[in-house]
Amino acid sequence: MAAHNVKTLIYSSTCATYGEPDTMPIVETTPQIPINPYGKAKKMSEDIILDFSKKSNMAVMILRYFNVIGSDPEGRLGEAPRPELREHGRISGACFDAASGIIPGLKVRGTDYPTADGTCVRDYIDVTDLVDAHVKALGKAEPSKVGIYNVGTGKGRSVKEFVEACKKATGATIKVDYLDRRAGDYAEVYSNPAKIRDELNWTAQHTDLRESLATAWKWQKAHP
């Protein structure tokens, strides 16, 4: 990128770089101890960027996304993973596949986590808010500086809550199978979005799970 005279870099990182922190919510200074390959790979990329930035005037923003859901409210874009990736994709995709009969039901892995209902808790961020965060980050990116921000709502929702919201959004009866835990999953992760609010004037606006899922479901139905 430097060789091609790129002046500004917005890097898509992830909350998975934090692993399973001792305290919640997660702030940008929370130690990064990733526990799965995805988080480790993103952490390596962050380290490379930070090392490079010590001797570069590139303007850099690192955005650590939490769990992205939803789709373009105007219906132009949505999410359709390749078939071989669906099995390992997002919970929203699995919910929609179950609702539309592509798969016989939904598999929820782990019901014995130390959370309110025993299922994993995540911070679900609507893709429209994520787009807005990028625009704000681009506007505030400064040469020779690195900004690091969590992009989340600041509120954790359990997998069971998510499934119930998906049932309401789709109007479908979704069969749910509860299975053993999946290796590399952490019990609870949600952000403290104070830094991005104070420095970039960004706050998540689309925080109703059912509405975000209904928007995505509308796209799924229009693009079978």
mmCIF file of C-alpha atoms in Angstrom:
data_model
loop_
_atom_site.group_PDB
_atom_site.id
_atom_site.type_symbol
_atom_site.label_atom_id
_atom_site.label_comp_id
_atom_site.label_asym_id
_atom_site.label_seq_id
_atom_site.Cartn_x
_atom_site.Cartn_y
_atom_site.Cartn_z
ATOM 1 C CA MET A 1 0.000 0.000 0.000
ATOM 2 C CA ALA A 2 2.842 2.386 0.823
ATOM 3 C CA ALA A 3 4.501 1.563 -2.525
ATOM 4 C CA HIS A 4 1.261 2.528 -4.268
ATOM 5 C CA ASN A 5 1.058 5.812 -2.357
ATOM 6 C CA VAL A 6 -1.923 4.897 -0.177
ATOM 7 C CA LYS A 7 -2.344 7.763 2.279
ATOM 8 C CA THR A 8 -5.147 6.460 4.495
ATOM 9 C CA LEU A 9 -5.910 2.996 5.859
ATOM 10 C CA ILE A 10 -9.093 1.929 7.628
ATOM 11 C CA TYR A 11 -8.438 -1.593 8.942
ATOM 12 C CA SER A 12 -11.306 -3.962 9.669
ATOM 13 C CA SER A 13 -10.315 -5.643 12.909
ATOM 14 C CA THR A 14 -12.431 -7.505 15.432
ATOM 15 C CA CYS A 15 -13.356 -7.904 19.075
ATOM 16 C CA ALA A 16 -11.999 -11.459 18.702
ATOM 17 C CA THR A 17 -8.513 -9.983 19.261
ATOM 18 C CA TYR A 18 -9.459 -9.560 22.939
ATOM 19 C CA GLY A 19 -10.228 -13.235 23.495
ATOM 20 C CA GLU A 20 -12.086 -13.708 26.775
ATOM 21 C CA PRO A 21 -11.293 -10.707 28.996
ATOM 22 C CA ASP A 22 -11.572 -10.820 32.787
ATOM 23 C CA THR A 23 -13.792 -7.741 32.917
ATOM 24 C CA MET A 24 -16.670 -6.353 30.866
ATOM 25 C CA PRO A 25 -17.348 -4.150 29.021
ATOM 26 C CA ILE A 26 -14.332 -4.194 26.698
ATOM 27 C CA VAL A 27 -12.377 -0.956 26.252
ATOM 28 C CA GLU A 28 -9.647 -0.317 23.679
ATOM 29 C CA THR A 29 -6.944 -0.863 26.312
ATOM 30 C CA THR A 30 -8.313 -4.266 27.368
ATOM 31 C CA PRO A 31 -5.453 -6.797 26.913
ATOM 32 C CA GLN A 32 -5.563 -8.605 23.584
ATOM 33 C CA ILE A 33 -5.251 -12.358 24.173
ATOM 34 C CA PRO A 34 -7.090 -14.005 21.257
ATOM 35 C CA ILE A 35 -8.255 -17.592 21.738
ATOM 36 C CA ASN A 36 -9.116 -18.557 18.142
ATOM 37 C CA PRO A 37 -7.304 -18.414 14.763
ATOM 38 C CA TYR A 38 -9.494 -15.569 13.462
ATOM 39 C CA GLY A 39 -8.662 -13.329 16.415
ATOM 40 C CA LYS A 40 -4.973 -14.265 16.246
ATOM 41 C CA ALA A 41 -4.747 -13.420 12.534
ATOM 42 C CA LYS A 42 -6.396 -10.026 13.058
ATOM 43 C CA LYS A 43 -4.108 -9.302 16.022
ATOM 44 C CA MET A 44 -1.060 -10.104 13.854
ATOM 45 C CA SER A 45 -2.304 -7.664 11.220
ATOM 46 C CA GLU A 46 -2.823 -4.963 13.851
ATOM 47 C CA ASP A 47 0.741 -5.541 15.107
ATOM 48 C CA ILE A 48 2.145 -5.223 11.578
ATOM 49 C CA ILE A 49 0.206 -1.979 11.037
ATOM 50 C CA LEU A 50 1.366 -0.530 14.374
ATOM 51 C CA ASP A 51 5.006 -1.447 13.672
ATOM 52 C CA PHE A 52 4.808 0.033 10.179
ATOM 53 C CA SER A 53 3.149 3.206 11.480
ATOM 54 C CA LYS A 54 6.169 4.068 13.651
ATOM 55 C CA LYS A 55 8.046 5.143 10.506
ATOM 56 C CA SER A 56 5.183 6.117 8.231
ATOM 57 C CA ASN A 57 2.976 9.160 7.714
ATOM 58 C CA MET A 58 0.021 7.010 6.637
ATOM 59 C CA ALA A 59 -3.227 7.962 8.396
ATOM 60 C CA VAL A 60 -4.500 4.788 10.088
ATOM 61 C CA MET A 61 -7.752 3.856 11.803
ATOM 62 C CA ILE A 62 -8.220 0.378 13.298
ATOM 63 C CA LEU A 63 -11.879 -0.485 13.867
ATOM 64 C CA ARG A 64 -12.564 -3.484 16.090
ATOM 65 C CA TYR A 65 -16.010 -4.670 15.017
ATOM 66 C CA PHE A 66 -18.236 -6.579 17.356
ATOM 67 C CA ASN A 67 -20.867 -8.938 15.832
ATOM 68 C CA VAL A 68 -22.262 -7.513 12.608
ATOM 69 C CA ILE A 69 -25.888 -8.089 11.569
ATOM 70 C CA GLY A 70 -28.499 -6.536 9.279
ATOM 71 C CA SER A 71 -28.314 -5.334 5.685
ATOM 72 C CA ASP A 72 -28.824 -2.214 3.598
ATOM 73 C CA PRO A 73 -32.255 -0.789 4.535
ATOM 74 C CA GLU A 74 -32.818 0.275 0.907
ATOM 75 C CA GLY A 75 -32.446 -3.350 -0.204
ATOM 76 C CA ARG A 76 -29.415 -2.903 -2.483
ATOM 77 C CA LEU A 77 -27.004 -5.128 -0.555
ATOM 78 C CA GLY A 78 -27.263 -8.159 1.674
ATOM 79 C CA GLU A 79 -25.245 -11.145 2.828
ATOM 80 C CA ALA A 80 -25.043 -14.382 0.841
ATOM 81 C CA PRO A 81 -22.020 -16.493 1.835
ATOM 82 C CA ARG A 82 -20.712 -19.171 -0.517
ATOM 83 C CA PRO A 83 -22.307 -22.572 0.276
ATOM 84 C CA GLU A 84 -19.116 -24.031 1.784
ATOM 85 C CA LEU A 85 -18.908 -21.114 4.243
ATOM 86 C CA ARG A 86 -22.508 -21.228 5.432
ATOM 87 C CA GLU A 87 -21.831 -23.921 8.024
ATOM 88 C CA HIS A 88 -19.293 -21.643 9.716
ATOM 89 C CA GLY A 89 -21.061 -18.346 9.091
ATOM 90 C CA ARG A 90 -22.917 -15.903 11.257
ATOM 91 C CA ILE A 91 -25.817 -16.897 13.455
ATOM 92 C CA SER A 92 -28.121 -14.581 11.472
ATOM 93 C CA GLY A 93 -27.380 -16.512 8.276
ATOM 94 C CA ALA A 94 -28.089 -19.810 10.023
ATOM 95 C CA CYS A 95 -31.352 -18.420 11.419
ATOM 96 C CA PHE A 96 -32.457 -17.305 7.946
ATOM 97 C CA ASP A 97 -31.480 -20.651 6.403
ATOM 98 C CA ALA A 98 -33.598 -22.409 9.038
ATOM 99 C CA ALA A 99 -36.501 -19.988 8.548
ATOM 100 C CA SER A 100 -36.488 -20.536 4.781
ATOM 101 C CA GLY A 101 -36.120 -24.319 5.029
ATOM 102 C CA ILE A 102 -32.613 -24.529 3.506
ATOM 103 C CA ILE A 103 -31.518 -26.333 6.666
ATOM 104 C CA PRO A 104 -33.827 -28.368 8.943
ATOM 105 C CA GLY A 105 -33.140 -26.295 12.043
ATOM 106 C CA LEU A 106 -30.754 -24.161 14.018
ATOM 107 C CA LYS A 107 -27.870 -25.556 16.049
ATOM 108 C CA VAL A 108 -27.049 -23.586 19.193
ATOM 109 C CA ARG A 109 -23.703 -24.665 20.589
ATOM 110 C CA GLY A 110 -23.359 -24.377 24.348
ATOM 111 C CA THR A 111 -26.040 -23.820 27.004
ATOM 112 C CA ASP A 112 -23.842 -23.985 30.103
ATOM 113 C CA TYR A 113 -21.910 -20.733 29.816
ATOM 114 C CA PRO A 114 -21.772 -18.483 32.919
ATOM 115 C CA THR A 115 -24.398 -16.100 31.488
ATOM 116 C CA ALA A 116 -27.997 -15.282 32.426
ATOM 117 C CA ASP A 117 -29.540 -18.001 30.233
ATOM 118 C CA GLY A 118 -26.477 -20.208 29.665
ATOM 119 C CA THR A 119 -25.895 -19.217 26.019
ATOM 120 C CA CYS A 120 -23.134 -16.957 24.691
ATOM 121 C CA VAL A 121 -23.597 -13.185 24.932
ATOM 122 C CA ARG A 122 -22.494 -10.925 22.061
ATOM 123 C CA ASP A 123 -22.702 -7.255 21.091
ATOM 124 C CA TYR A 124 -24.633 -7.139 17.792
ATOM 125 C CA ILE A 125 -23.902 -4.112 15.611
ATOM 126 C CA ASP A 126 -26.076 -3.209 12.616
ATOM 127 C CA VAL A 127 -24.126 -2.953 9.348
ATOM 128 C CA THR A 128 -25.669 0.481 8.668
ATOM 129 C CA ASP A 129 -24.120 1.770 11.892
ATOM 130 C CA LEU A 130 -20.844 0.119 10.887
ATOM 131 C CA VAL A 131 -20.857 2.013 7.579
ATOM 132 C CA ASP A 132 -21.413 5.249 9.493
ATOM 133 C CA ALA A 133 -18.456 4.427 11.769
ATOM 134 C CA HIS A 134 -16.227 4.058 8.688
ATOM 135 C CA VAL A 135 -17.311 7.424 7.313
ATOM 136 C CA LYS A 136 -16.635 9.083 10.682
ATOM 137 C CA ALA A 137 -13.251 7.323 10.970
ATOM 138 C CA LEU A 138 -12.265 8.403 7.453
ATOM 139 C CA GLY A 139 -13.163 12.001 8.280
ATOM 140 C CA LYS A 140 -10.994 12.008 11.417
ATOM 141 C CA ALA A 141 -7.984 10.049 10.117
ATOM 142 C CA GLU A 142 -4.784 12.099 10.493
ATOM 143 C CA PRO A 143 -1.363 11.602 8.861
ATOM 144 C CA SER A 144 1.215 9.823 11.062
ATOM 145 C CA LYS A 145 -1.457 8.876 13.600
ATOM 146 C CA VAL A 146 -3.211 5.618 14.502
ATOM 147 C CA GLY A 147 -6.724 5.620 15.944
ATOM 148 C CA ILE A 148 -8.090 2.444 17.530
ATOM 149 C CA TYR A 149 -11.809 2.107 18.225
ATOM 150 C CA ASN A 150 -14.315 -0.502 19.351
ATOM 151 C CA VAL A 151 -17.424 -0.489 17.173
ATOM 152 C CA GLY A 152 -20.336 -1.906 19.164
ATOM 153 C CA THR A 153 -23.572 -0.925 20.860
ATOM 154 C CA GLY A 154 -22.349 -1.402 24.420
ATOM 155 C CA LYS A 155 -25.098 -3.934 25.103
ATOM 156 C CA GLY A 156 -24.762 -7.723 25.197
ATOM 157 C CA ARG A 157 -27.509 -10.038 23.912
ATOM 158 C CA SER A 158 -27.623 -13.786 24.404
ATOM 159 C CA VAL A 159 -27.904 -16.338 21.608
ATOM 160 C CA LYS A 160 -31.338 -17.331 22.950
ATOM 161 C CA GLU A 161 -32.474 -13.678 22.774
ATOM 162 C CA PHE A 162 -31.125 -13.515 19.232
ATOM 163 C CA VAL A 163 -33.013 -16.633 18.150
ATOM 164 C CA GLU A 164 -36.271 -15.301 19.604
ATOM 165 C CA ALA A 165 -35.771 -11.994 17.755
ATOM 166 C CA CYS A 166 -35.120 -13.934 14.546
ATOM 167 C CA LYS A 167 -38.337 -15.927 14.987
ATOM 168 C CA LYS A 168 -40.287 -12.672 15.327
ATOM 169 C CA ALA A 169 -38.494 -11.020 12.390
ATOM 170 C CA THR A 170 -39.124 -13.936 10.009
ATOM 171 C CA GLY A 171 -42.468 -15.110 11.356
ATOM 172 C CA ALA A 172 -41.151 -18.640 10.952
ATOM 173 C CA THR A 173 -41.177 -21.573 13.327
ATOM 174 C CA ILE A 174 -37.509 -22.385 13.768
ATOM 175 C CA LYS A 175 -36.510 -25.743 15.199
ATOM 176 C CA VAL A 176 -33.617 -25.274 17.639
ATOM 177 C CA ASP A 177 -31.190 -28.011 18.678
ATOM 178 C CA TYR A 178 -29.014 -27.292 21.700
ATOM 179 C CA LEU A 179 -25.604 -28.945 21.434
ATOM 180 C CA ASP A 180 -22.295 -28.994 23.287
ATOM 181 C CA ARG A 181 -19.992 -25.981 23.247
ATOM 182 C CA ARG A 182 -17.876 -25.158 20.199
ATOM 183 C CA ALA A 183 -14.117 -24.833 20.795
ATOM 184 C CA GLY A 184 -12.856 -21.232 20.704
ATOM 185 C CA ASP A 185 -16.144 -19.595 21.707
ATOM 186 C CA TYR A 186 -16.079 -17.179 24.627
ATOM 187 C CA ALA A 187 -18.961 -16.749 27.063
ATOM 188 C CA GLU A 188 -19.563 -13.004 27.020
ATOM 189 C CA VAL A 189 -18.283 -10.112 24.908
ATOM 190 C CA TYR A 190 -19.638 -6.581 24.644
ATOM 191 C CA SER A 191 -18.083 -3.198 24.109
ATOM 192 C CA ASN A 192 -17.717 0.085 25.902
ATOM 193 C CA PRO A 193 -18.260 2.481 22.972
ATOM 194 C CA ALA A 194 -17.328 5.648 24.932
ATOM 195 C CA LYS A 195 -14.102 6.340 23.019
ATOM 196 C CA ILE A 196 -15.647 6.262 19.534
ATOM 197 C CA ARG A 197 -18.587 8.324 20.833
ATOM 198 C CA ASP A 198 -16.341 10.997 22.360
ATOM 199 C CA GLU A 199 -13.678 11.170 19.639
ATOM 200 C CA LEU A 200 -15.591 10.405 16.423
ATOM 201 C CA ASN A 201 -19.087 11.488 17.487
ATOM 202 C CA TRP A 202 -20.436 8.021 16.637
ATOM 203 C CA THR A 203 -23.157 6.115 18.461
ATOM 204 C CA ALA A 204 -25.070 3.047 17.282
ATOM 205 C CA GLN A 205 -28.555 4.047 16.132
ATOM 206 C CA HIS A 206 -29.968 0.693 14.973
ATOM 207 C CA THR A 207 -30.085 -1.270 18.221
ATOM 208 C CA ASP A 208 -33.380 -3.155 17.878
ATOM 209 C CA LEU A 209 -32.387 -6.752 17.104
ATOM 210 C CA ARG A 210 -35.735 -7.653 15.566
ATOM 211 C CA GLU A 211 -35.706 -4.623 13.234
ATOM 212 C CA SER A 212 -32.150 -5.289 12.040
ATOM 213 C CA LEU A 213 -33.009 -8.933 11.387
ATOM 214 C CA ALA A 214 -36.270 -8.013 9.631
ATOM 215 C CA THR A 215 -34.324 -5.751 7.243
ATOM 216 C CA ALA A 216 -31.881 -8.554 6.466
ATOM 217 C CA TRP A 217 -34.708 -11.090 6.114
ATOM 218 C CA LYS A 218 -36.449 -8.845 3.583
ATOM 219 C CA TRP A 219 -33.276 -8.922 1.441
ATOM 220 C CA GLN A 220 -32.936 -12.709 1.853
ATOM 221 C CA LYS A 221 -36.490 -13.270 0.621
ATOM 222 C CA ALA A 222 -35.950 -10.964 -2.377
ATOM 223 C CA HIS A 223 -32.729 -12.786 -3.327
ATOM 224 C CA PRO A 224 -33.352 -16.526 -2.784
#
